[in-house]
XYZ file of C-alpha atoms in Angstrom:
114
model
C 58.413 127.145 146.310
C 60.900 127.464 149.167
C 64.641 127.167 148.696
C 66.654 125.789 151.611
C 70.034 127.311 152.365
C 73.090 125.115 152.665
C 74.302 125.534 156.297
C 77.890 124.939 155.149
C 77.693 127.871 152.715
C 78.235 130.482 155.443
C 80.845 132.991 154.358
C 80.899 131.807 150.772
C 80.294 134.258 147.948
C 76.621 134.527 147.002
C 75.926 133.258 143.505
C 74.675 135.858 141.058
C 73.199 133.449 138.510
C 70.880 130.467 138.705
C 72.566 127.064 138.294
C 70.870 124.096 136.668
C 71.723 120.447 136.233
C 72.641 119.327 132.747
C 71.587 115.992 131.305
C 73.403 113.022 132.888
C 75.594 112.518 129.819
C 76.359 116.160 128.910
C 80.036 116.358 128.034
C 82.418 119.284 127.578
C 85.259 119.381 125.067
C 88.172 121.488 126.361
C 90.956 122.917 124.191
C 93.957 124.593 125.890
C 96.395 124.694 122.918
C 97.525 128.049 121.522
C 95.353 129.901 124.003
C 92.578 127.448 123.223
C 91.769 128.861 119.801
C 88.805 127.285 118.103
C 89.318 126.151 114.544
C 86.374 127.821 112.855
C 85.175 126.220 109.655
C 86.410 122.847 110.852
C 85.086 120.430 113.399
C 85.988 121.510 116.958
C 88.122 118.861 118.588
C 88.819 119.079 122.287
C 92.080 117.928 123.811
C 90.229 116.841 126.942
C 86.731 115.596 127.658
C 84.955 116.311 130.927
C 81.566 115.589 132.443
C 79.429 118.712 132.947
C 77.979 118.754 136.471
C 76.342 122.187 136.536
C 75.545 124.992 134.119
C 74.576 128.649 134.242
C 74.365 131.488 131.734
C 77.924 132.594 132.601
C 79.757 129.290 133.010
C 79.761 125.672 134.063
C 81.236 123.118 136.427
C 83.188 120.277 134.813
C 84.718 117.108 136.249
C 87.995 116.267 134.511
C 90.328 113.270 134.853
C 93.920 114.353 134.273
C 97.453 113.733 135.512
C 98.165 117.446 134.964
C 95.204 119.652 135.933
C 94.932 123.149 134.477
C 95.597 126.080 136.806
C 93.112 128.803 137.692
C 93.094 131.691 135.166
C 93.986 129.297 132.326
C 92.313 130.412 129.083
C 90.651 127.834 126.871
C 87.900 127.142 124.396
C 85.047 124.948 125.564
C 82.162 123.245 123.829
C 79.401 122.185 126.218
C 76.967 119.691 124.758
C 75.790 120.908 121.360
C 76.505 124.640 121.739
C 79.200 126.277 119.632
C 82.672 126.553 121.206
C 83.131 129.555 123.510
C 86.236 131.245 124.919
C 86.447 130.700 128.665
C 88.646 130.988 131.748
C 89.140 128.474 134.548
C 88.277 130.306 137.774
C 89.005 127.553 140.289
C 90.234 123.942 140.483
C 89.482 121.454 143.253
C 90.935 117.924 143.495
C 88.079 115.584 144.447
C 89.992 112.285 144.112
C 93.395 111.215 142.846
C 93.722 112.668 139.295
C 90.043 113.754 139.333
C 89.378 117.502 139.373
C 86.360 119.743 139.561
C 86.754 122.921 137.466
C 84.813 126.161 137.775
C 84.720 127.638 134.260
C 83.503 131.108 133.317
C 82.640 131.913 129.710
C 84.520 135.001 128.536
C 82.453 135.774 125.436
C 81.277 139.406 125.562
C 77.648 138.318 125.464
C 78.035 136.674 128.856
C 79.917 139.428 130.694
C 78.602 140.742 134.021
């Protein structure tokens, strides 16, 4: 199997982990309140819902519709699909349309550290 390089990726940081596409309806629940603490023992309820566009062992890409996007380095708790909520950090934010943002999220759980 041969992988083609993206010609526009020149100068960009090389990815250290394989990315894969989630199911077309995989959603992420995001919780920013109080440092994004999960409420263990109770049902996790996200303040925001986003569509997961890519996943890896260390994080994910999420598309979020919001009038007030989160800033890079914002800490949160995230639940992707059916996995348990994880602490995470937003590494980058890109506006892709009016009030539509693409977020690069890195899990900060010790099990996923570099």
